[in-house]
Amino acid sequence: MAIDTHAPRLDETGRHRRLRLRRRGSARWSGRPGVRARWAKNAGWYIFLTALSLLVLYPIWMTIVRAISTPLPYIDEGQPLWWVRPQWDIFWRAFTLGDMGRAFFISAIMTTVIVVAQVLTSVLAAYAFAFLEFPLKRLMFVVVIATLMLPIEVTLIANVKTIREVAWLGVDSIQSLSAPFLATAFGIFLIRQGFMGVPKDLRDAATLDGFGHMGFLWRVAVPVARPIIASFIVVSFLSAWNQYTWPRAVTETSSWNTVQIALREVSTTRVDQLNIGFAAAIVAALPILAILIIFQRHLIRGLTAGAVKG
Amino acid sequence: MSTEVQAEAGEHAAPAPRRHRTSRRTREALVGYLFLVPSLVIFGAFFFYPFGRLIWLGLHQQNRTGTATRWVGIEQYGEVLGGEEFSQGLWHSVQYLIYTVPLGLVLGLLLAVAAHRRLKGIKIFQTIFASTVASSVAVASVIFFVLINPQVGKFGRVSWLDLENPDSALFAVSLSSVWQNLGLTFIIVLAGLQAIPDEIIEASILDGFGPVRRFFRVTVPLIAPTLLFLVVVLSIFALQAFAQIDILTQGGPAGSTETLVFKIFNLQQPAKQPIGSILAVGLFGVTMIVSLGQFMILERRVHYGN
Amino acid sequence: MSGVVFEGVTKRFGEVVAVDDLTLEIADQEFMVLLGPSGCGKTTALRMIAGLDDVTAGVLRIGDRVVNDIDAKDRDIAMVFQSYALYPHMTVRKNVESPLLTRAFPVDDGAPRKLTGEEREKRVKEAAATLGLSDLLDRKPGALSGGQRQRVALARSIVRRPEVFLMDEPLSNLDAKLRAQTRVELVELHRRLATTFIYVTHDQVEAMTMASRIAIIENGRLQQVGRPQDVYERPANLFVARFIGNPPMNTLPALFSRNGTASQVVCGETRLSVSEPGSAADGQAVDFGVRPEHLTVAADGLPAEVKAVEMLGHERHLVCDVNGAAVVIRQPTEGAPPQPGEVLHLSADPAEVHLFDAETSERLN
């Protein structure tokens, strides 16, 4: 009984020490019993984290294995965790065979057009909302917010109709692939937020320096809000490249497929050629993966904008 | 100062200020509108105009070529929104939401809590957990094709993942969404956890809260706004799901994976456009109700700091 | 020749009157300090000169030119901001160069034209040399100390050689030591440039040490203009009396009495003589004011209970209670200080008593 009543208090002091330990760093304390316990606890976390990582990565790994392996022998061997009769050139072939290379090209151009246009339209609109006074400003802002409730899935039918009707847009064209995405409320909000962080004094200084609106916008506001604009570019790139529903609906001939649409072919391909589709999926994800790793900070800031209070 | 300027100044003195102020304001307003024009043109042409057109189409019937339309009136909305097509599509969409949102949120929370600690090399785990953000819906679908396709998938014969069984197909498809959204969910929850001040956690440790109690009493309430945001975002993703179905099941088997968006997509022939338009208006309504409803129900229980 | 003249200038923001019917003449080459508590309208007055805020009513001249409707960039002024307002993404060189980019300058007495890159570089180097920034030209503001940033802001304003310099609390972000040092440098700079400085601050020490004249503003209204010593010695009203001086002037309500040639103020039971009564009338209710250094402890006089003794090394301040009002006495540190609780008797130098009308707060003597 006596031990029982003491137990919680011991536990508490134990926690106290852990707190201190974390602050001071481990080196000075190595050799003490508490540290060994902590190490054991850390090992537990490492095992748990590794298990979770394997769970997350397993589908990707299986796709890589399937892409590299020769399809029929792989299935014959019961779909092992390792590749069977690897074909290392498969990634290159996925890129060069059939329409895939062209699809990459179309995706790249479409994405570039969308990202550049979104940055331009959003920067201009954000500038108007952040720095200028004009009648009906609030109403205009409400109009921008309202677009958030009209995703492409809702307006799909009517937008496809518009594209089919307006001749100069052309059905199979970069214009038609990108037209509905040339402006975005998300970009306007995000960049406006960045602009509102530009100190008022800086604006006044620019006025005294003789910069007009264009001068202030490009020489001061945009460079100062650069981190947020960079975040927006990363997110914009990500969503443009990964687009599916709209290009699938508006494209009429398969030679105008984007990468994402070209991937759909997988579900209709013969079993002995599936590896090409799988390899294509991996290659299609690579640009985004590269971006994720290089621009991790920007991506995270862009994705979490609005989510975490503030 | 030259006499010329002096003379000019004298002339200006009285009436000039007012004129100057208005002209500067007008100029500013003009620049404002000019800067808004590009965005507003796009929003008008590809957001508001098509929405109006959907509503208009829903009031009409069209022939097979789309060359002739006939007014049928508001009754058509009643018929379609009360009909089989809509209720079935809506039910599949809602099912999809139920499959993906809670599971995705719990898994994302698990990953974030596991990776939110000071350990050597934790960055590597964080990058791995965030990695599925690099996959598009299409890529995720292909990756799950590898696993659950009945003919060639490693788990194609597992009964509860069977894409050829109407009872399990939608759930099997939904797993690809759960996996694909894991990265985004993880990133956002982790950012939420990192935004909690250390002092609050340390104070709760000193108050004698154990890890479990601390998690439910302190951590969860503090990241509740983040979780609410995720619930809304993941729900909207679920209601818009299309690529997964287009790639993995094409709506089958027996129409059991035909969600609202899938149906809308397949009602684009001119004669069917009015029906598709009404479904789209229905989708718009459902999306609004879901996001507003979630806010209203959950907001009262959510702790929003100051 | 560029002074600045306010003629009945008023500025309203909606219902709020920021500057109320301001008439003030700032002479060419003057170092004018606009002094007042925060929110008194002094910054608004400065921003109107700069052209950043419009004039609601009245006439504003820079030199001989009415500038009410002249754009900020076309006025011959430069401004140093409280936050310095340096462009964070530009190097010091680019920051200093920025005022030279968009406007025309008269070169060698010829017609005004835009400067060439070479001419700009020369001017930037000169300005940088003047402020000791020559080695920092390629740094960005983020890599500079507070004092260095402040110098960059100054360099950016002198580079365009304006006729009027406007400064909005430029020292308030510096630490005390640097502030004292920079005050001296600003006075030196003013002398060297021989142009008009208009300087806004709420810090009376800055005003007293640098200004050729001080304009004290409260609630959007000009209270007094004068040389620092005049403002200190003869405050025009109760507000100025209490605002200038540290510790501030002691003021107590009293009755004025005139008995033949002898003038006195009656404060409670005590009578204190006044040598220059001015226009004060017998029996008039007044606020009489006396600075801490003009009060002395005497055998007879105003009874004051010591509340606290503040030792400052070279002097000490006795904080006392007189009829419920706080009164401060400045003393040399000789002798033992009085103890809290002790009751002293205070006498005031009759030549240094200030009398203010109790109703209008205006100076009487």
mmCIF file of N, CA and C in Angstrom, chain B residues 20-127:
data_model
loop_
_atom_site.group_PDB
_atom_site.id
_atom_site.type_symbol
_atom_site.label_atom_id
_atom_site.label_comp_id
_atom_site.label_asym_id
_atom_site.label_seq_id
_atom_site.Cartn_x
_atom_site.Cartn_y
_atom_site.Cartn_z
ATOM 1 N N HIS B 20 -8.006 68.537 -57.293
ATOM 2 C CA HIS B 20 -6.859 67.647 -57.228
ATOM 3 C C HIS B 20 -7.206 66.363 -56.480
ATOM 4 N N ARG B 21 -7.863 66.539 -55.331
ATOM 5 C CA ARG B 21 -8.187 65.366 -54.522
ATOM 6 C C ARG B 21 -9.082 64.404 -55.266
ATOM 7 N N THR B 22 -10.121 64.928 -55.885
ATOM 8 C CA THR B 22 -11.018 64.020 -56.588
ATOM 9 C C THR B 22 -10.289 63.318 -57.721
ATOM 10 N N SER B 23 -9.439 64.044 -58.413
ATOM 11 C CA SER B 23 -8.790 63.411 -59.556
ATOM 12 C C SER B 23 -7.857 62.307 -59.091
ATOM 13 N N ARG B 24 -7.190 62.538 -57.951
ATOM 14 C CA ARG B 24 -6.311 61.482 -57.462
ATOM 15 C C ARG B 24 -7.113 60.260 -57.053
ATOM 16 N N ARG B 25 -8.262 60.519 -56.419
ATOM 17 C CA ARG B 25 -9.100 59.399 -56.008
ATOM 18 C C ARG B 25 -9.647 58.639 -57.206
ATOM 19 N N THR B 26 -10.029 59.386 -58.209
ATOM 20 C CA THR B 26 -10.545 58.743 -59.415
ATOM 21 C C THR B 26 -9.465 57.883 -60.047
ATOM 22 N N ARG B 27 -8.253 58.452 -60.077
ATOM 23 C CA ARG B 27 -7.151 57.704 -60.661
ATOM 24 C C ARG B 27 -6.931 56.389 -59.902
ATOM 25 N N GLU B 28 -6.957 56.482 -58.566
ATOM 26 C CA GLU B 28 -6.745 55.294 -57.749
ATOM 27 C C GLU B 28 -7.823 54.251 -58.015
ATOM 28 N N ALA B 29 -9.087 54.724 -58.105
ATOM 29 C CA ALA B 29 -10.181 53.799 -58.372
ATOM 30 C C ALA B 29 -10.009 53.144 -59.733
ATOM 31 N N LEU B 30 -9.584 53.932 -60.708
ATOM 32 C CA LEU B 30 -9.388 53.385 -62.057
ATOM 33 C C LEU B 30 -8.333 52.299 -62.044
ATOM 34 N N VAL B 31 -7.213 52.594 -61.363
ATOM 35 C CA VAL B 31 -6.160 51.579 -61.266
ATOM 36 C C VAL B 31 -6.709 50.326 -60.590
ATOM 37 N N GLY B 32 -7.502 50.516 -59.517
ATOM 38 C CA GLY B 32 -8.092 49.383 -58.800
ATOM 39 C C GLY B 32 -8.915 48.504 -59.730
ATOM 40 N N TYR B 33 -9.813 49.119 -60.478
ATOM 41 C CA TYR B 33 -10.652 48.331 -61.390
ATOM 42 C C TYR B 33 -9.807 47.666 -62.472
ATOM 43 N N LEU B 34 -8.847 48.424 -62.966
ATOM 44 C CA LEU B 34 -7.976 47.885 -64.016
ATOM 45 C C LEU B 34 -7.281 46.615 -63.528
ATOM 46 N N PHE B 35 -6.816 46.649 -62.288
ATOM 47 C CA PHE B 35 -6.107 45.493 -61.735
ATOM 48 C C PHE B 35 -7.045 44.318 -61.466
ATOM 49 N N LEU B 36 -8.317 44.630 -61.230
ATOM 50 C CA LEU B 36 -9.266 43.551 -60.959
ATOM 51 C C LEU B 36 -9.798 42.912 -62.233
ATOM 52 N N VAL B 37 -9.725 43.672 -63.322
ATOM 53 C CA VAL B 37 -10.357 43.202 -64.556
ATOM 54 C C VAL B 37 -9.920 41.791 -64.968
ATOM 55 N N PRO B 38 -8.610 41.496 -65.024
ATOM 56 C CA PRO B 38 -8.239 40.150 -65.483
ATOM 57 C C PRO B 38 -8.904 39.049 -64.663
ATOM 58 N N SER B 39 -8.859 39.179 -63.341
ATOM 59 C CA SER B 39 -9.471 38.146 -62.503
ATOM 60 C C SER B 39 -10.983 38.097 -62.713
ATOM 61 N N LEU B 40 -11.596 39.283 -62.755
ATOM 62 C CA LEU B 40 -13.055 39.302 -62.861
ATOM 63 C C LEU B 40 -13.530 38.735 -64.197
ATOM 64 N N VAL B 41 -12.762 38.965 -65.241
ATOM 65 C CA VAL B 41 -13.145 38.405 -66.547
ATOM 66 C C VAL B 41 -13.157 36.884 -66.460
ATOM 67 N N ILE B 42 -12.097 36.316 -65.895
ATOM 68 C CA ILE B 42 -12.035 34.856 -65.763
ATOM 69 C C ILE B 42 -13.166 34.349 -64.864
ATOM 70 N N PHE B 43 -13.362 35.028 -63.727
ATOM 71 C CA PHE B 43 -14.420 34.581 -62.817
ATOM 72 C C PHE B 43 -15.785 34.684 -63.489
ATOM 73 N N GLY B 44 -15.981 35.752 -64.223
ATOM 74 C CA GLY B 44 -17.262 35.917 -64.905
ATOM 75 C C GLY B 44 -17.475 34.830 -65.944
ATOM 76 N N ALA B 45 -16.456 34.615 -66.767
ATOM 77 C CA ALA B 45 -16.622 33.706 -67.905
ATOM 78 C C ALA B 45 -16.657 32.243 -67.485
ATOM 79 N N PHE B 46 -15.888 31.883 -66.437
ATOM 80 C CA PHE B 46 -15.763 30.458 -66.120
ATOM 81 C C PHE B 46 -16.275 30.063 -64.740
ATOM 82 N N PHE B 47 -16.860 31.023 -64.007
ATOM 83 C CA PHE B 47 -17.469 30.664 -62.721
ATOM 84 C C PHE B 47 -18.941 31.083 -62.679
ATOM 85 N N PHE B 48 -19.203 32.359 -62.925
ATOM 86 C CA PHE B 48 -20.572 32.846 -62.734
ATOM 87 C C PHE B 48 -21.451 32.603 -63.955
ATOM 88 N N TYR B 49 -20.889 32.896 -65.124
ATOM 89 C CA TYR B 49 -21.681 32.655 -66.326
ATOM 90 C C TYR B 49 -22.089 31.186 -66.437
ATOM 91 N N PRO B 50 -21.158 30.238 -66.302
ATOM 92 C CA PRO B 50 -21.578 28.835 -66.400
ATOM 93 C C PRO B 50 -22.575 28.437 -65.310
ATOM 94 N N PHE B 51 -22.451 29.026 -64.138
ATOM 95 C CA PHE B 51 -23.397 28.658 -63.087
ATOM 96 C C PHE B 51 -24.806 29.117 -63.474
ATOM 97 N N GLY B 52 -24.881 30.348 -63.985
ATOM 98 C CA GLY B 52 -26.170 30.826 -64.466
ATOM 99 C C GLY B 52 -26.698 29.932 -65.579
ATOM 100 N N ARG B 53 -25.783 29.506 -66.425
ATOM 101 C CA ARG B 53 -26.171 28.685 -67.562
ATOM 102 C C ARG B 53 -26.705 27.322 -67.103
ATOM 103 N N LEU B 54 -26.091 26.765 -66.050
ATOM 104 C CA LEU B 54 -26.563 25.496 -65.497
ATOM 105 C C LEU B 54 -28.015 25.637 -65.052
ATOM 106 N N ILE B 55 -28.266 26.720 -64.341
ATOM 107 C CA ILE B 55 -29.618 26.926 -63.825
ATOM 108 C C ILE B 55 -30.606 27.055 -64.980
ATOM 109 N N TRP B 56 -30.188 27.794 -65.997
ATOM 110 C CA TRP B 56 -31.038 27.984 -67.178
ATOM 111 C C TRP B 56 -31.282 26.646 -67.878
ATOM 112 N N LEU B 57 -30.189 25.881 -68.063
ATOM 113 C CA LEU B 57 -30.306 24.586 -68.738
ATOM 114 C C LEU B 57 -31.285 23.668 -67.998
ATOM 115 N N GLY B 58 -31.246 23.759 -66.679
ATOM 116 C CA GLY B 58 -32.119 22.907 -65.870
ATOM 117 C C GLY B 58 -33.595 23.195 -66.077
ATOM 118 N N LEU B 59 -33.903 24.350 -66.621
ATOM 119 C CA LEU B 59 -35.298 24.725 -66.872
ATOM 120 C C LEU B 59 -35.750 24.325 -68.267
ATOM 121 N N HIS B 60 -34.834 23.707 -69.017
ATOM 122 C CA HIS B 60 -35.135 23.418 -70.425
ATOM 123 C C HIS B 60 -34.907 21.958 -70.767
ATOM 124 N N GLN B 61 -35.373 21.606 -71.976
ATOM 125 C CA GLN B 61 -34.986 20.335 -72.571
ATOM 126 C C GLN B 61 -34.224 20.641 -73.837
ATOM 127 N N GLN B 62 -33.318 19.724 -74.185
ATOM 128 C CA GLN B 62 -32.520 19.940 -75.397
ATOM 129 C C GLN B 62 -32.642 18.745 -76.316
ATOM 130 N N ASN B 63 -32.528 18.994 -77.632
ATOM 131 C CA ASN B 63 -32.519 17.856 -78.554
ATOM 132 C C ASN B 63 -31.125 17.232 -78.601
ATOM 133 N N ARG B 64 -30.989 16.188 -79.394
ATOM 134 C CA ARG B 64 -29.764 15.392 -79.375
ATOM 135 C C ARG B 64 -28.524 16.169 -79.823
ATOM 136 N N THR B 65 -28.738 17.165 -80.649
ATOM 137 C CA THR B 65 -27.585 17.908 -81.148
ATOM 138 C C THR B 65 -27.368 19.205 -80.382
ATOM 139 N N GLY B 66 -28.265 19.515 -79.500
ATOM 140 C CA GLY B 66 -28.110 20.741 -78.726
ATOM 141 C C GLY B 66 -28.500 21.976 -79.504
ATOM 142 N N THR B 67 -29.144 21.784 -80.650
ATOM 143 C CA THR B 67 -29.477 22.931 -81.488
ATOM 144 C C THR B 67 -30.804 23.561 -81.100
ATOM 145 N N ALA B 68 -31.672 22.792 -80.435
ATOM 146 C CA ALA B 68 -32.978 23.340 -80.075
ATOM 147 C C ALA B 68 -33.248 23.110 -78.597
ATOM 148 N N THR B 69 -33.768 24.126 -77.940
ATOM 149 C CA THR B 69 -34.133 23.959 -76.534
ATOM 150 C C THR B 69 -35.598 24.297 -76.352
ATOM 151 N N ARG B 70 -36.194 23.673 -75.370
ATOM 152 C CA ARG B 70 -37.607 23.904 -75.091
ATOM 153 C C ARG B 70 -37.770 24.131 -73.600
ATOM 154 N N TRP B 71 -38.539 25.153 -73.250
ATOM 155 C CA TRP B 71 -38.768 25.479 -71.836
ATOM 156 C C TRP B 71 -39.641 24.413 -71.206
ATOM 157 N N VAL B 72 -39.218 23.854 -70.079
ATOM 158 C CA VAL B 72 -40.086 22.913 -69.368
ATOM 159 C C VAL B 72 -40.385 23.374 -67.962
ATOM 160 N N GLY B 73 -39.621 24.306 -67.474
ATOM 161 C CA GLY B 73 -39.981 24.906 -66.182
ATOM 162 C C GLY B 73 -39.318 24.274 -64.982
ATOM 163 N N ILE B 74 -39.651 24.858 -63.834
ATOM 164 C CA ILE B 74 -39.015 24.527 -62.574
ATOM 165 C C ILE B 74 -39.334 23.090 -62.145
ATOM 166 N N GLU B 75 -40.420 22.542 -62.696
ATOM 167 C CA GLU B 75 -40.812 21.177 -62.304
ATOM 168 C C GLU B 75 -39.687 20.184 -62.546
ATOM 169 N N GLN B 76 -38.900 20.460 -63.604
ATOM 170 C CA GLN B 76 -37.832 19.526 -63.939
ATOM 171 C C GLN B 76 -36.850 19.365 -62.778
ATOM 172 N N TYR B 77 -36.628 20.484 -62.049
ATOM 173 C CA TYR B 77 -35.744 20.400 -60.870
ATOM 174 C C TYR B 77 -36.306 19.428 -59.854
ATOM 175 N N GLY B 78 -37.627 19.576 -59.592
ATOM 176 C CA GLY B 78 -38.287 18.694 -58.634
ATOM 177 C C GLY B 78 -38.145 17.239 -59.043
ATOM 178 N N GLU B 79 -38.403 16.987 -60.341
ATOM 179 C CA GLU B 79 -38.340 15.612 -60.833
ATOM 180 C C GLU B 79 -36.945 15.026 -60.646
ATOM 181 N N VAL B 80 -35.920 15.804 -61.085
ATOM 182 C CA VAL B 80 -34.568 15.249 -61.066
ATOM 183 C C VAL B 80 -34.032 15.125 -59.645
ATOM 184 N N LEU B 81 -34.219 16.193 -58.856
ATOM 185 C CA LEU B 81 -33.667 16.157 -57.497
ATOM 186 C C LEU B 81 -34.412 15.151 -56.624
ATOM 187 N N GLY B 82 -35.670 14.844 -57.009
ATOM 188 C CA GLY B 82 -36.391 13.829 -56.256
ATOM 189 C C GLY B 82 -36.212 12.440 -56.839
ATOM 190 N N GLY B 83 -35.497 12.353 -57.954
ATOM 191 C CA GLY B 83 -35.422 11.081 -58.679
ATOM 192 C C GLY B 83 -34.277 10.185 -58.246
ATOM 193 N N GLU B 84 -34.302 9.014 -58.852
ATOM 194 C CA GLU B 84 -33.338 7.941 -58.574
ATOM 195 C C GLU B 84 -31.895 8.382 -58.806
ATOM 196 N N GLU B 85 -31.675 8.997 -59.991
ATOM 197 C CA GLU B 85 -30.321 9.350 -60.415
ATOM 198 C C GLU B 85 -29.617 10.199 -59.348
ATOM 199 N N PHE B 86 -30.315 11.240 -58.899
ATOM 200 C CA PHE B 86 -29.707 12.147 -57.933
ATOM 201 C C PHE B 86 -29.501 11.470 -56.584
ATOM 202 N N SER B 87 -30.557 10.784 -56.100
ATOM 203 C CA SER B 87 -30.448 10.220 -54.751
ATOM 204 C C SER B 87 -29.374 9.138 -54.713
ATOM 205 N N GLN B 88 -29.268 8.378 -55.817
ATOM 206 C CA GLN B 88 -28.254 7.328 -55.858
ATOM 207 C C GLN B 88 -26.854 7.944 -55.878
ATOM 208 N N GLY B 89 -26.669 8.937 -56.766
ATOM 209 C CA GLY B 89 -25.358 9.590 -56.855
ATOM 210 C C GLY B 89 -24.990 10.250 -55.538
ATOM 211 N N LEU B 90 -25.972 10.924 -54.944
ATOM 212 C CA LEU B 90 -25.706 11.609 -53.673
ATOM 213 C C LEU B 90 -25.326 10.600 -52.598
ATOM 214 N N TRP B 91 -26.050 9.461 -52.572
ATOM 215 C CA TRP B 91 -25.771 8.434 -51.559
ATOM 216 C C TRP B 91 -24.338 7.914 -51.719
ATOM 217 N N HIS B 92 -23.931 7.687 -52.976
ATOM 218 C CA HIS B 92 -22.561 7.201 -53.188
ATOM 219 C C HIS B 92 -21.538 8.249 -52.753
ATOM 220 N N SER B 93 -21.830 9.504 -53.065
ATOM 221 C CA SER B 93 -20.903 10.568 -52.670
ATOM 222 C C SER B 93 -20.800 10.666 -51.158
ATOM 223 N N VAL B 94 -21.963 10.569 -50.491
ATOM 224 C CA VAL B 94 -21.962 10.665 -49.032
ATOM 225 C C VAL B 94 -21.229 9.473 -48.432
ATOM 226 N N GLN B 95 -21.471 8.278 -49.009
ATOM 227 C CA GLN B 95 -20.743 7.095 -48.553
ATOM 228 C C GLN B 95 -19.236 7.326 -48.659
ATOM 229 N N TYR B 96 -18.856 7.882 -49.794
ATOM 230 C CA TYR B 96 -17.434 8.123 -50.037
ATOM 231 C C TYR B 96 -16.866 9.062 -48.975
ATOM 232 N N LEU B 97 -17.669 10.063 -48.645
ATOM 233 C CA LEU B 97 -17.267 11.029 -47.610
ATOM 234 C C LEU B 97 -17.105 10.300 -46.264
ATOM 235 N N ILE B 98 -18.076 9.433 -45.954
ATOM 236 C CA ILE B 98 -18.026 8.732 -44.662
ATOM 237 C C ILE B 98 -16.814 7.797 -44.602
ATOM 238 N N TYR B 99 -16.483 7.186 -45.748
ATOM 239 C CA TYR B 99 -15.327 6.280 -45.764
ATOM 240 C C TYR B 99 -14.012 7.044 -45.602
ATOM 241 N N THR B 100 -13.925 8.204 -46.264
ATOM 242 C CA THR B 100 -12.610 8.846 -46.357
ATOM 243 C C THR B 100 -12.311 9.822 -45.224
ATOM 244 N N VAL B 101 -13.316 10.611 -44.806
ATOM 245 C CA VAL B 101 -12.988 11.721 -43.900
ATOM 246 C C VAL B 101 -12.540 11.262 -42.502
ATOM 247 N N PRO B 102 -13.345 10.459 -41.792
ATOM 248 C CA PRO B 102 -12.897 10.088 -40.433
ATOM 249 C C PRO B 102 -11.594 9.297 -40.460
ATOM 250 N N LEU B 103 -11.519 8.306 -41.370
ATOM 251 C CA LEU B 103 -10.323 7.476 -41.428
ATOM 252 C C LEU B 103 -9.096 8.317 -41.771
ATOM 253 N N GLY B 104 -9.250 9.193 -42.767
ATOM 254 C CA GLY B 104 -8.124 10.029 -43.186
ATOM 255 C C GLY B 104 -7.670 10.948 -42.070
ATOM 256 N N LEU B 105 -8.637 11.480 -41.341
ATOM 257 C CA LEU B 105 -8.309 12.417 -40.270
ATOM 258 C C LEU B 105 -7.578 11.711 -39.129
ATOM 259 N N VAL B 106 -8.089 10.520 -38.761
ATOM 260 C CA VAL B 106 -7.469 9.784 -37.654
ATOM 261 C C VAL B 106 -6.049 9.365 -38.024
ATOM 262 N N LEU B 107 -5.883 8.852 -39.257
ATOM 263 C CA LEU B 107 -4.538 8.429 -39.664
ATOM 264 C C LEU B 107 -3.584 9.618 -39.733
ATOM 265 N N GLY B 108 -4.075 10.731 -40.279
ATOM 266 C CA GLY B 108 -3.233 11.927 -40.378
ATOM 267 C C GLY B 108 -2.818 12.420 -39.000
ATOM 268 N N LEU B 109 -3.771 12.371 -38.074
ATOM 269 C CA LEU B 109 -3.497 12.797 -36.701
ATOM 270 C C LEU B 109 -2.461 11.864 -36.066
ATOM 271 N N LEU B 110 -2.635 10.574 -36.314
ATOM 272 C CA LEU B 110 -1.689 9.589 -35.773
ATOM 273 C C LEU B 110 -0.274 9.882 -36.274
ATOM 274 N N LEU B 111 -0.146 10.083 -37.578
ATOM 275 C CA LEU B 111 1.180 10.362 -38.149
ATOM 276 C C LEU B 111 1.757 11.640 -37.564
ATOM 277 N N ALA B 112 0.909 12.655 -37.447
ATOM 278 C CA ALA B 112 1.415 13.953 -36.981
ATOM 279 C C ALA B 112 1.849 13.877 -35.522
ATOM 280 N N VAL B 113 1.042 13.216 -34.711
ATOM 281 C CA VAL B 113 1.403 13.103 -33.299
ATOM 282 C C VAL B 113 2.691 12.292 -33.150
ATOM 283 N N ALA B 114 2.806 11.227 -33.940
ATOM 284 C CA ALA B 114 4.013 10.404 -33.864
ATOM 285 C C ALA B 114 5.244 11.199 -34.284
ATOM 286 N N ALA B 115 5.090 12.059 -35.274
ATOM 287 C CA ALA B 115 6.262 12.761 -35.821
ATOM 288 C C ALA B 115 6.494 14.110 -35.150
ATOM 289 N N HIS B 116 5.639 14.463 -34.195
ATOM 290 C CA HIS B 116 5.811 15.749 -33.523
ATOM 291 C C HIS B 116 6.597 15.553 -32.233
ATOM 292 N N ARG B 117 7.874 15.328 -32.358
ATOM 293 C CA ARG B 117 8.708 15.173 -31.167
ATOM 294 C C ARG B 117 10.142 15.429 -31.538
ATOM 295 N N ARG B 118 10.927 15.728 -30.493
ATOM 296 C CA ARG B 118 12.335 16.024 -30.759
ATOM 297 C C ARG B 118 13.144 14.751 -30.761
ATOM 298 N N LEU B 119 13.451 14.273 -31.948
ATOM 299 C CA LEU B 119 14.274 13.082 -32.083
ATOM 300 C C LEU B 119 15.249 13.360 -33.206
ATOM 301 N N LYS B 120 16.396 12.716 -33.116
ATOM 302 C CA LYS B 120 17.339 12.847 -34.221
ATOM 303 C C LYS B 120 16.721 12.234 -35.470
ATOM 304 N N GLY B 121 16.830 12.885 -36.588
ATOM 305 C CA GLY B 121 16.359 12.308 -37.843
ATOM 306 C C GLY B 121 14.850 12.384 -38.018
ATOM 307 N N ILE B 122 14.173 13.127 -37.149
ATOM 308 C CA ILE B 122 12.711 13.182 -37.251
ATOM 309 C C ILE B 122 12.285 13.792 -38.582
ATOM 310 N N LYS B 123 13.148 14.670 -39.129
ATOM 311 C CA LYS B 123 12.841 15.311 -40.419
ATOM 312 C C LYS B 123 12.616 14.274 -41.519
ATOM 313 N N ILE B 124 13.416 13.201 -41.445
ATOM 314 C CA ILE B 124 13.282 12.160 -42.473
ATOM 315 C C ILE B 124 11.886 11.551 -42.406
ATOM 316 N N PHE B 125 11.446 11.235 -41.185
ATOM 317 C CA PHE B 125 10.111 10.658 -41.048
ATOM 318 C C PHE B 125 9.045 11.658 -41.490
ATOM 319 N N GLN B 126 9.247 12.913 -41.129
ATOM 320 C CA GLN B 126 8.257 13.925 -41.518
ATOM 321 C C GLN B 126 8.154 14.032 -43.035
ATOM 322 N N THR B 127 9.315 13.966 -43.709
ATOM 323 C CA THR B 127 9.289 14.034 -45.170
ATOM 324 C C THR B 127 8.573 12.827 -45.763
#
